[in-house]
CSV table of C-alpha atoms in Angstrom, one decimal:
chain,number,residue,atom,x,y,z
A,1208,MET,CA,-18.1,-32.3,-22.0
A,1209,CYS,CA,-15.5,-30.2,-20.0
A,1210,SER,CA,-12.6,-32.1,-18.5
A,1211,ASP,CA,-11.1,-29.0,-16.7
A,1212,PRO,CA,-10.7,-29.9,-13.1
A,1213,LEU,CA,-10.9,-26.3,-12.1
A,1214,VAL,CA,-14.4,-26.2,-13.9
A,1215,ILE,CA,-15.6,-29.5,-12.4
A,1216,GLY,CA,-14.3,-28.5,-8.8
A,1217,ARG,CA,-16.3,-25.2,-9.4
A,1218,VAL,CA,-13.1,-23.2,-8.5
A,1219,ILE,CA,-13.9,-21.3,-11.8
A,1220,GLY,CA,-17.2,-19.8,-10.7
A,1221,ASP,CA,-16.9,-19.8,-7.0
A,1222,VAL,CA,-13.4,-18.3,-6.8
A,1223,VAL,CA,-12.2,-16.9,-10.1
A,1224,ASP,CA,-13.6,-16.2,-13.5
A,1225,SER,CA,-12.8,-18.2,-16.6
A,1226,PHE,CA,-9.4,-17.9,-17.5
A,1227,SER,CA,-6.6,-19.7,-19.5
A,1228,GLN,CA,-3.8,-21.3,-17.7
A,1229,SER,CA,-0.7,-19.7,-19.1
A,1230,ILE,CA,1.9,-21.0,-16.6
A,1231,ARG,CA,2.5,-24.0,-14.4
A,1232,ILE,CA,2.6,-24.1,-10.8
A,1233,THR,CA,3.8,-26.8,-8.3
A,1234,VAL,CA,2.6,-27.2,-4.8
A,1235,THR,CA,4.4,-29.6,-2.4
A,1236,TYR,CA,3.8,-30.1,1.2
A,1237,ASN,CA,6.5,-31.8,3.5
A,1238,SER,CA,9.0,-32.1,0.4
A,1239,ASN,CA,6.9,-35.1,-0.9
A,1240,LYS,CA,3.2,-34.6,-0.9
A,1241,LYS,CA,2.4,-33.1,-4.2
A,1242,VAL,CA,-0.9,-31.2,-4.8
A,1243,TYR,CA,-2.9,-32.5,-7.7
A,1244,ASN,CA,-6.3,-30.9,-8.6
A,1245,GLY,CA,-9.2,-32.4,-6.6
A,1246,HIS,CA,-7.1,-34.9,-4.7
A,1247,GLU,CA,-7.7,-35.2,-0.9
A,1248,LEU,CA,-5.0,-34.3,1.7
A,1249,LEU,CA,-5.3,-34.8,5.5
A,1250,PRO,CA,-5.3,-31.6,7.4
A,1251,SER,CA,-2.4,-33.0,9.5
A,1252,SER,CA,-0.2,-33.3,6.5
A,1253,VAL,CA,-0.7,-29.6,5.5
A,1254,THR,CA,0.1,-27.9,8.7
A,1255,THR,CA,3.4,-26.2,7.5
A,1256,LYS,CA,3.4,-23.9,4.5
A,1257,PRO,CA,4.2,-25.7,1.1
A,1258,ARG,CA,6.9,-25.1,-1.4
A,1259,VAL,CA,5.0,-23.3,-4.3
A,1260,GLU,CA,7.1,-23.3,-7.5
A,1261,VAL,CA,6.0,-20.9,-10.2
A,1262,HIS,CA,7.2,-22.0,-13.7
A,1263,GLY,CA,7.0,-18.5,-15.3
A,1264,ASP,CA,8.4,-17.2,-18.4
A,1265,ASP,CA,11.5,-15.4,-17.0
A,1266,MET,CA,13.0,-13.9,-14.0
A,1267,ARG,CA,11.7,-10.4,-14.9
A,1268,SER,CA,8.1,-11.4,-14.3
A,1269,PHE,CA,6.5,-11.3,-10.9
A,1270,PHE,CA,3.7,-13.1,-9.4
A,1271,THR,CA,1.3,-12.9,-6.6
A,1272,LEU,CA,-0.1,-16.1,-4.9
A,1273,VAL,CA,-3.4,-16.3,-2.9
A,1274,MET,CA,-4.6,-19.4,-1.0
A,1275,THR,CA,-8.3,-19.5,0.1
A,1276,ASP,CA,-10.9,-21.8,1.3
A,1277,PRO,CA,-14.2,-21.0,-0.5
A,1278,ASP,CA,-16.1,-23.5,1.5
A,1279,VAL,CA,-16.6,-21.7,5.0
A,1280,PRO,CA,-18.2,-22.7,7.4
A,1281,GLY,CA,-19.2,-25.8,5.3
A,1282,PRO,CA,-19.7,-26.6,1.5
A,1283,SER,CA,-23.4,-26.9,1.7
A,1284,ASP,CA,-23.8,-23.4,2.8
A,1285,PRO,CA,-20.5,-21.5,2.4
A,1286,TYR,CA,-22.0,-18.1,3.5
A,1287,MET,CA,-18.7,-16.9,4.8
A,1288,ARG,CA,-16.9,-17.7,1.5
A,1289,GLU,CA,-13.9,-17.3,1.1
A,1290,HIS,CA,-11.5,-17.7,4.2
A,1291,LEU,CA,-7.8,-16.3,3.4
A,1292,HIS,CA,-4.9,-18.7,4.2
A,1293,TRP,CA,-1.9,-17.1,2.6
A,1294,ILE,CA,-0.8,-14.3,0.3
A,1295,VAL,CA,2.8,-14.0,-1.2
A,1296,THR,CA,3.6,-11.2,-3.7
A,1297,ASP,CA,6.7,-10.3,-5.9
A,1298,ILE,CA,7.5,-13.9,-6.5
A,1299,PRO,CA,10.0,-13.9,-9.4
A,1300,GLY,CA,9.0,-16.2,-12.4
A,1301,THR,CA,10.9,-19.4,-12.4
A,1302,THR,CA,11.4,-19.5,-8.6
A,1303,ASP,CA,9.5,-20.5,-5.6
A,1304,VAL,CA,7.5,-18.4,-3.0
A,1305,SER,CA,10.4,-18.3,-0.6
A,1306,PHE,CA,11.8,-15.6,-2.8
A,1307,GLY,CA,8.6,-13.6,-2.7
A,1308,ARG,CA,7.0,-11.3,0.0
A,1309,GLU,CA,4.7,-12.9,2.4
A,1310,ILE,CA,2.0,-10.3,3.2
A,1311,VAL,CA,-0.4,-12.6,4.9
A,1312,LYS,CA,1.3,-15.4,6.9
A,1313,TYR,CA,0.3,-19.2,5.9
A,1314,GLU,CA,-2.6,-20.5,8.1
A,1315,MET,CA,-3.0,-24.1,8.0
A,1316,PRO,CA,-6.3,-25.6,6.8
A,1317,ARG,CA,-8.9,-26.5,9.5
A,1318,PRO,CA,-12.0,-27.7,7.8
A,1319,ASN,CA,-14.9,-28.2,10.3
A,1320,ILE,CA,-17.9,-29.5,8.3
A,1321,GLY,CA,-17.7,-31.5,5.2
A,1322,ILE,CA,-15.1,-31.5,2.4
A,1323,HIS,CA,-13.5,-28.2,1.8
A,1324,ARG,CA,-11.6,-27.1,-1.3
A,1325,PHE,CA,-8.2,-25.2,-0.7
A,1326,VAL,CA,-7.3,-23.1,-3.7
A,1327,PHE,CA,-4.1,-21.6,-4.8
A,1328,VAL,CA,-4.5,-19.0,-7.4
A,1329,VAL,CA,-1.5,-17.2,-9.2
A,1330,PHE,CA,-1.7,-13.8,-10.8
A,1331,LYS,CA,1.0,-12.1,-13.0
A,1332,GLN,CA,1.8,-8.7,-11.9
A,1333,LYS,CA,2.2,-5.8,-14.1
A,1334,ARG,CA,5.4,-5.0,-12.2
A,1335,ARG,CA,7.1,-5.5,-8.9
A,1336,GLN,CA,4.6,-4.3,-6.4
A,1337,ALA,CA,6.8,-3.4,-3.5
A,1338,GLU,CA,4.5,-1.9,-1.1
A,1339,GLY,CA,1.6,-1.6,-3.5
A,1340,ILE,CA,-0.5,-4.6,-2.6
A,1341,THR,CA,-3.4,-3.9,-0.3
A,1342,THR,CA,-3.2,-6.2,2.7
A,1343,PRO,CA,-6.8,-7.5,3.6
A,1344,THR,CA,-8.0,-6.4,7.0
A,1345,SER,CA,-9.5,-9.8,7.7
A,1346,ARG,CA,-9.0,-13.4,6.6
A,1347,ASP,CA,-12.7,-13.9,6.8
A,1348,ARG,CA,-15.2,-13.1,3.9
A,1349,PHE,CA,-12.2,-12.6,1.6
A,1350,SER,CA,-12.8,-12.4,-2.2
A,1351,THR,CA,-10.1,-13.5,-4.6
A,1352,ARG,CA,-11.9,-11.7,-7.3
A,1353,GLU,CA,-12.0,-8.2,-5.5
A,1354,PHE,CA,-8.5,-8.6,-4.3
A,1355,ALA,CA,-7.4,-9.0,-7.8
A,1356,GLN,CA,-9.4,-5.9,-9.0
A,1357,GLU,CA,-8.2,-3.8,-6.0
A,1358,ASN,CA,-4.6,-4.6,-6.9
A,1359,ASP,CA,-4.9,-4.5,-10.7
A,1360,LEU,CA,-3.9,-8.2,-11.1
A,1361,GLY,CA,-6.3,-9.1,-13.9
A,1362,LEU,CA,-7.3,-12.7,-14.5
A,1363,PRO,CA,-5.2,-15.5,-12.9
A,1364,VAL,CA,-2.5,-17.1,-14.9
A,1365,ALA,CA,-2.6,-20.6,-12.8
A,1366,ALA,CA,-4.7,-22.3,-10.1
A,1367,LEU,CA,-4.6,-25.5,-8.3
A,1368,PHE,CA,-6.7,-27.0,-5.4
A,1369,PHE,CA,-6.9,-29.8,-3.2
A,1370,ASN,CA,-9.7,-31.2,-0.8
A,1371,ALA,CA,-9.5,-31.7,2.8
A,1372,GLN,CA,-12.0,-32.7,5.6
A,1373,ARG,CA,-11.7,-32.8,9.3
A,1374,GLU,CA,-9.8,-35.7,10.7
A,1375,THR,CA,-11.6,-37.8,13.4
A,1376,ALA,CA,-9.5,-39.9,15.7
A,1377,ALA,CA,-10.2,-43.0,13.8
A,1378,ARG,CA,-9.1,-41.4,10.4
A,1379,ARG,CA,-5.6,-40.4,11.8
A,1380,ARG,CA,-4.5,-44.1,12.7
């Protein structure tokens, strides 16, 4: 029986192909809300971009971070899969994304129907990309796989996801 949360949560399959996690990433919202695979966070607690730390092998490595929602418009019929929330490139190993180049600004999660997965995928770059990354023309119908292929990023080296659903007035209290 597989216990990999990325397999159980269908991140591997829906968003990326099977890969082996070779580095660790830490995602923290509002300096105290750490993201753990499959945990639920309220949309109101993820409105500002998180601190993402890449625990890479050394400072000479560079990484690209992609954040998407593969459950648009709703998890039972995600025909618009995926919605792009954020891309940061040229993140030096052993630092956080604030040292990288944000090529698509952070957009806060706004799930409408059902429970959505919000996925952070990290790729190791073959070299510093500078202007080399193709910026997607739209946030809608994004494909993490195609983005990785177009930019010669290969398979991911790390991924992490959380769940969120629309907050009703009653849930906010």
